[in-house]
Amino acid sequence: MIDANSKSLKLAGSVLVALQFGLISWHLALAASAILQGRIPLGTWLLGVAAVALAVWTLRHNRMGNFNIHPAPKTGGVLVTSGPYRWIRHPMYTTVLMGAAALAWMSGTALAWLVWAALAVVLFVKLTMEERWLQEQYASYDAYFRVISSDSALTRTADSDV
């Protein structure tokens, strides 16, 4: 069992959150001149709008107060399997990667794409840690994980239960 209250695991989760925000800030810094000069390609706009739309849809199903930015699940939280969670296990991480990709595209540098890759690695480590804790906190998480990971997840009807 992985103890979400372990000091070393809490510290590791906090380091991952700090890295996540540091890499996002780096993306913003790299894209700042393009933004200030109004050099924003149409594809970047579309990717950014898609990221915001996914974030809004996600927050309509997983309301503030039900989740942490830290990978440890919120005490007393509820497992959400509706909305984007029907098809994507971690839609907010997907949103972050989409938004960061839009910023990397906008900056147009190889460094920005390396920063994006580093962010993807940080989020992968963070979600791996989070999934272990979700399995401990929610008895139904394993079944949800299996369903969402299977190819049949794309063919489920809108009214089916996870």
PDB file of C-alpha atoms in Angstrom, residues 5-157:
ATOM      1  CA  ASN A   5       0.294  10.745   3.973  1.00  0.00           C
ATOM      2  CA  SER A   6       3.935   9.645   3.825  1.00  0.00           C
ATOM      3  CA  LYS A   7       6.177  12.699   4.160  1.00  0.00           C
ATOM      4  CA  SER A   8       8.497  11.573   1.364  1.00  0.00           C
ATOM      5  CA  LEU A   9       5.600  10.945  -1.037  1.00  0.00           C
ATOM      6  CA  LYS A  10       3.972  14.254  -0.139  1.00  0.00           C
ATOM      7  CA  LEU A  11       7.292  15.960  -0.792  1.00  0.00           C
ATOM      8  CA  ALA A  12       7.662  14.155  -4.134  1.00  0.00           C
ATOM      9  CA  GLY A  13       4.143  15.254  -5.110  1.00  0.00           C
ATOM     10  CA  SER A  14       4.927  18.839  -4.127  1.00  0.00           C
ATOM     11  CA  VAL A  15       8.140  18.790  -6.175  1.00  0.00           C
ATOM     12  CA  LEU A  16       6.165  17.538  -9.195  1.00  0.00           C
ATOM     13  CA  VAL A  17       3.619  20.349  -8.784  1.00  0.00           C
ATOM     14  CA  ALA A  18       6.441  22.916  -8.530  1.00  0.00           C
ATOM     15  CA  LEU A  19       8.091  21.478 -11.651  1.00  0.00           C
ATOM     16  CA  GLN A  20       4.759  21.540 -13.480  1.00  0.00           C
ATOM     17  CA  PHE A  21       4.193  25.220 -12.734  1.00  0.00           C
ATOM     18  CA  GLY A  22       7.815  26.095 -13.426  1.00  0.00           C
ATOM     19  CA  LEU A  23       7.657  24.464 -16.858  1.00  0.00           C
ATOM     20  CA  ILE A  24       4.326  26.152 -17.649  1.00  0.00           C
ATOM     21  CA  SER A  25       5.864  29.505 -16.653  1.00  0.00           C
ATOM     22  CA  TRP A  26       8.859  28.786 -18.875  1.00  0.00           C
ATOM     23  CA  HIS A  27       6.458  28.144 -21.765  1.00  0.00           C
ATOM     24  CA  LEU A  28       4.770  31.478 -21.153  1.00  0.00           C
ATOM     25  CA  ALA A  29       8.134  33.246 -21.069  1.00  0.00           C
ATOM     26  CA  LEU A  30       9.208  31.602 -24.333  1.00  0.00           C
ATOM     27  CA  ALA A  31       5.938  32.580 -26.051  1.00  0.00           C
ATOM     28  CA  ALA A  32       5.712  36.095 -24.561  1.00  0.00           C
ATOM     29  CA  SER A  33       7.347  37.930 -27.446  1.00  0.00           C
ATOM     30  CA  ALA A  34       5.125  36.199 -30.028  1.00  0.00           C
ATOM     31  CA  ILE A  35       2.066  37.043 -27.932  1.00  0.00           C
ATOM     32  CA  LEU A  36       3.106  40.697 -27.492  1.00  0.00           C
ATOM     33  CA  GLN A  37       3.796  41.028 -31.224  1.00  0.00           C
ATOM     34  CA  GLY A  38       0.476  39.402 -32.109  1.00  0.00           C
ATOM     35  CA  ARG A  39       2.214  36.543 -33.976  1.00  0.00           C
ATOM     36  CA  ILE A  40      -0.264  33.842 -33.066  1.00  0.00           C
ATOM     37  CA  PRO A  41      -0.856  31.249 -35.795  1.00  0.00           C
ATOM     38  CA  LEU A  42      -4.415  30.097 -36.420  1.00  0.00           C
ATOM     39  CA  GLY A  43      -3.533  26.536 -35.380  1.00  0.00           C
ATOM     40  CA  THR A  44      -2.257  27.843 -32.059  1.00  0.00           C
ATOM     41  CA  TRP A  45      -5.551  29.647 -31.496  1.00  0.00           C
ATOM     42  CA  LEU A  46      -7.497  26.492 -32.328  1.00  0.00           C
ATOM     43  CA  LEU A  47      -5.373  24.338 -30.016  1.00  0.00           C
ATOM     44  CA  GLY A  48      -5.652  26.921 -27.240  1.00  0.00           C
ATOM     45  CA  VAL A  49      -9.431  27.174 -27.628  1.00  0.00           C
ATOM     46  CA  ALA A  50      -9.698  23.355 -27.585  1.00  0.00           C
ATOM     47  CA  ALA A  51      -7.627  23.268 -24.373  1.00  0.00           C
ATOM     48  CA  VAL A  52      -9.847  25.876 -22.709  1.00  0.00           C
ATOM     49  CA  ALA A  53     -13.003  24.064 -23.865  1.00  0.00           C
ATOM     50  CA  LEU A  54     -11.725  20.776 -22.421  1.00  0.00           C
ATOM     51  CA  ALA A  55     -10.825  22.536 -19.156  1.00  0.00           C
ATOM     52  CA  VAL A  56     -14.299  24.072 -18.857  1.00  0.00           C
ATOM     53  CA  TRP A  57     -15.992  20.752 -19.665  1.00  0.00           C
ATOM     54  CA  THR A  58     -13.799  18.990 -17.111  1.00  0.00           C
ATOM     55  CA  LEU A  59     -14.538  21.551 -14.394  1.00  0.00           C
ATOM     56  CA  ARG A  60     -18.270  21.180 -15.038  1.00  0.00           C
ATOM     57  CA  HIS A  61     -17.929  17.509 -14.051  1.00  0.00           C
ATOM     58  CA  ASN A  62     -15.154  17.677 -11.470  1.00  0.00           C
ATOM     59  CA  ARG A  63     -15.960  20.812  -9.499  1.00  0.00           C
ATOM     60  CA  MET A  64     -13.488  22.880  -7.514  1.00  0.00           C
ATOM     61  CA  GLY A  65     -13.131  21.429  -4.056  1.00  0.00           C
ATOM     62  CA  ASN A  66     -13.289  17.819  -5.276  1.00  0.00           C
ATOM     63  CA  PHE A  67      -9.684  17.608  -6.447  1.00  0.00           C
ATOM     64  CA  ASN A  68      -6.176  18.660  -5.500  1.00  0.00           C
ATOM     65  CA  ILE A  69      -3.456  20.090  -7.653  1.00  0.00           C
ATOM     66  CA  HIS A  70      -1.246  17.735  -5.628  1.00  0.00           C
ATOM     67  CA  PRO A  71      -1.391  14.113  -6.852  1.00  0.00           C
ATOM     68  CA  ALA A  72      -2.887  12.892  -3.555  1.00  0.00           C
ATOM     69  CA  PRO A  73      -6.684  12.635  -3.942  1.00  0.00           C
ATOM     70  CA  LYS A  74      -8.735  15.046  -1.898  1.00  0.00           C
ATOM     71  CA  THR A  75      -9.934  13.559   1.379  1.00  0.00           C
ATOM     72  CA  GLY A  76     -13.684  13.057   1.067  1.00  0.00           C
ATOM     73  CA  GLY A  77     -13.548  13.585  -2.699  1.00  0.00           C
ATOM     74  CA  VAL A  78     -15.780  11.746  -5.156  1.00  0.00           C
ATOM     75  CA  LEU A  79     -14.508   9.706  -8.120  1.00  0.00           C
ATOM     76  CA  VAL A  80     -15.773  11.392 -11.296  1.00  0.00           C
ATOM     77  CA  THR A  81     -16.389   9.205 -14.344  1.00  0.00           C
ATOM     78  CA  SER A  82     -18.744  11.413 -16.354  1.00  0.00           C
ATOM     79  CA  GLY A  83     -18.132  14.033 -19.016  1.00  0.00           C
ATOM     80  CA  PRO A  84     -14.591  13.957 -20.380  1.00  0.00           C
ATOM     81  CA  TYR A  85     -13.657  11.362 -17.740  1.00  0.00           C
ATOM     82  CA  ARG A  86     -15.662   8.834 -19.782  1.00  0.00           C
ATOM     83  CA  TRP A  87     -12.938   8.920 -22.439  1.00  0.00           C
ATOM     84  CA  ILE A  88      -9.884  10.518 -20.825  1.00  0.00           C
ATOM     85  CA  ARG A  89      -8.596   9.415 -17.416  1.00  0.00           C
ATOM     86  CA  HIS A  90      -6.813  12.716 -16.813  1.00  0.00           C
ATOM     87  CA  PRO A  91      -8.476  15.472 -18.853  1.00  0.00           C
ATOM     88  CA  MET A  92      -6.859  18.304 -16.878  1.00  0.00           C
ATOM     89  CA  TYR A  93      -3.371  16.942 -17.614  1.00  0.00           C
ATOM     90  CA  THR A  94      -4.447  16.677 -21.252  1.00  0.00           C
ATOM     91  CA  THR A  95      -5.585  20.307 -21.091  1.00  0.00           C
ATOM     92  CA  VAL A  96      -2.233  21.413 -19.672  1.00  0.00           C
ATOM     93  CA  LEU A  97      -0.344  19.554 -22.411  1.00  0.00           C
ATOM     94  CA  MET A  98      -2.591  21.004 -25.124  1.00  0.00           C
ATOM     95  CA  GLY A  99      -2.142  24.540 -23.797  1.00  0.00           C
ATOM     96  CA  ALA A 100       1.612  24.071 -23.469  1.00  0.00           C
ATOM     97  CA  ALA A 101       1.742  22.700 -27.026  1.00  0.00           C
ATOM     98  CA  ALA A 102      -0.039  25.840 -28.226  1.00  0.00           C
ATOM     99  CA  LEU A 103       2.569  27.973 -26.442  1.00  0.00           C
ATOM    100  CA  ALA A 104       5.458  25.887 -27.825  1.00  0.00           C
ATOM    101  CA  TRP A 105       4.027  26.174 -31.329  1.00  0.00           C
ATOM    102  CA  MET A 106       3.659  29.918 -30.872  1.00  0.00           C
ATOM    103  CA  SER A 107       7.247  30.379 -29.696  1.00  0.00           C
ATOM    104  CA  GLY A 108       8.496  28.298 -32.614  1.00  0.00           C
ATOM    105  CA  THR A 109      11.692  27.122 -30.928  1.00  0.00           C
ATOM    106  CA  ALA A 110      13.174  23.689 -30.342  1.00  0.00           C
ATOM    107  CA  LEU A 111      13.707  24.697 -26.710  1.00  0.00           C
ATOM    108  CA  ALA A 112       9.959  25.210 -26.269  1.00  0.00           C
ATOM    109  CA  TRP A 113       9.301  21.665 -27.524  1.00  0.00           C
ATOM    110  CA  LEU A 114      11.970  20.303 -25.148  1.00  0.00           C
ATOM    111  CA  VAL A 115      10.241  22.128 -22.295  1.00  0.00           C
ATOM    112  CA  TRP A 116       6.938  20.616 -23.481  1.00  0.00           C
ATOM    113  CA  ALA A 117       8.517  17.124 -23.429  1.00  0.00           C
ATOM    114  CA  ALA A 118       9.820  17.757 -19.894  1.00  0.00           C
ATOM    115  CA  LEU A 119       6.318  18.832 -18.850  1.00  0.00           C
ATOM    116  CA  ALA A 120       4.876  15.659 -20.369  1.00  0.00           C
ATOM    117  CA  VAL A 121       7.334  13.553 -18.353  1.00  0.00           C
ATOM    118  CA  VAL A 122       6.511  15.442 -15.127  1.00  0.00           C
ATOM    119  CA  LEU A 123       2.767  14.991 -15.715  1.00  0.00           C
ATOM    120  CA  PHE A 124       3.239  11.287 -16.504  1.00  0.00           C
ATOM    121  CA  VAL A 125       5.122  10.736 -13.239  1.00  0.00           C
ATOM    122  CA  LYS A 126       2.493  12.795 -11.387  1.00  0.00           C
ATOM    123  CA  LEU A 127      -0.451  10.877 -12.873  1.00  0.00           C
ATOM    124  CA  THR A 128       1.240   7.549 -12.153  1.00  0.00           C
ATOM    125  CA  MET A 129       1.549   8.534  -8.503  1.00  0.00           C
ATOM    126  CA  GLU A 130      -2.012   9.872  -8.489  1.00  0.00           C
ATOM    127  CA  GLU A 131      -3.456   6.677  -9.980  1.00  0.00           C
ATOM    128  CA  ARG A 132      -1.894   4.561  -7.230  1.00  0.00           C
ATOM    129  CA  TRP A 133      -3.540   6.764  -4.617  1.00  0.00           C
ATOM    130  CA  LEU A 134      -6.856   6.751  -6.505  1.00  0.00           C
ATOM    131  CA  GLN A 135      -6.818   2.932  -6.448  1.00  0.00           C
ATOM    132  CA  GLU A 136      -6.411   3.031  -2.690  1.00  0.00           C
ATOM    133  CA  GLN A 137      -9.070   5.663  -2.076  1.00  0.00           C
ATOM    134  CA  TYR A 138     -11.761   4.416  -4.474  1.00  0.00           C
ATOM    135  CA  ALA A 139     -12.703   0.751  -4.677  1.00  0.00           C
ATOM    136  CA  SER A 140     -14.279   1.357  -8.099  1.00  0.00           C
ATOM    137  CA  TYR A 141     -11.151   2.934  -9.623  1.00  0.00           C
ATOM    138  CA  ASP A 142      -9.733  -0.361 -10.917  1.00  0.00           C
ATOM    139  CA  ALA A 143     -12.926  -1.085 -12.875  1.00  0.00           C
ATOM    140  CA  TYR A 144     -12.973   2.492 -14.204  1.00  0.00           C
ATOM    141  CA  PHE A 145      -9.294   2.192 -15.185  1.00  0.00           C
ATOM    142  CA  ARG A 146      -9.931  -1.053 -17.088  1.00  0.00           C
ATOM    143  CA  VAL A 147     -12.961   0.337 -18.937  1.00  0.00           C
ATOM    144  CA  ILE A 148     -11.372   3.652 -19.875  1.00  0.00           C
ATOM    145  CA  SER A 149      -8.181   1.881 -20.990  1.00  0.00           C
ATOM    146  CA  SER A 150      -9.953  -0.589 -23.249  1.00  0.00           C
ATOM    147  CA  ASP A 151     -10.724  -0.022 -26.911  1.00  0.00           C
ATOM    148  CA  SER A 152     -14.403  -0.400 -26.086  1.00  0.00           C
ATOM    149  CA  ALA A 153     -14.327   2.940 -24.239  1.00  0.00           C
ATOM    150  CA  LEU A 154     -14.819   4.736 -27.540  1.00  0.00           C
ATOM    151  CA  THR A 155     -17.892   2.710 -28.451  1.00  0.00           C
ATOM    152  CA  ARG A 156     -19.798   3.039 -25.192  1.00  0.00           C
ATOM    153  CA  THR A 157     -23.114   4.849 -25.335  1.00  0.00           C
TER     154      THR A 157
END
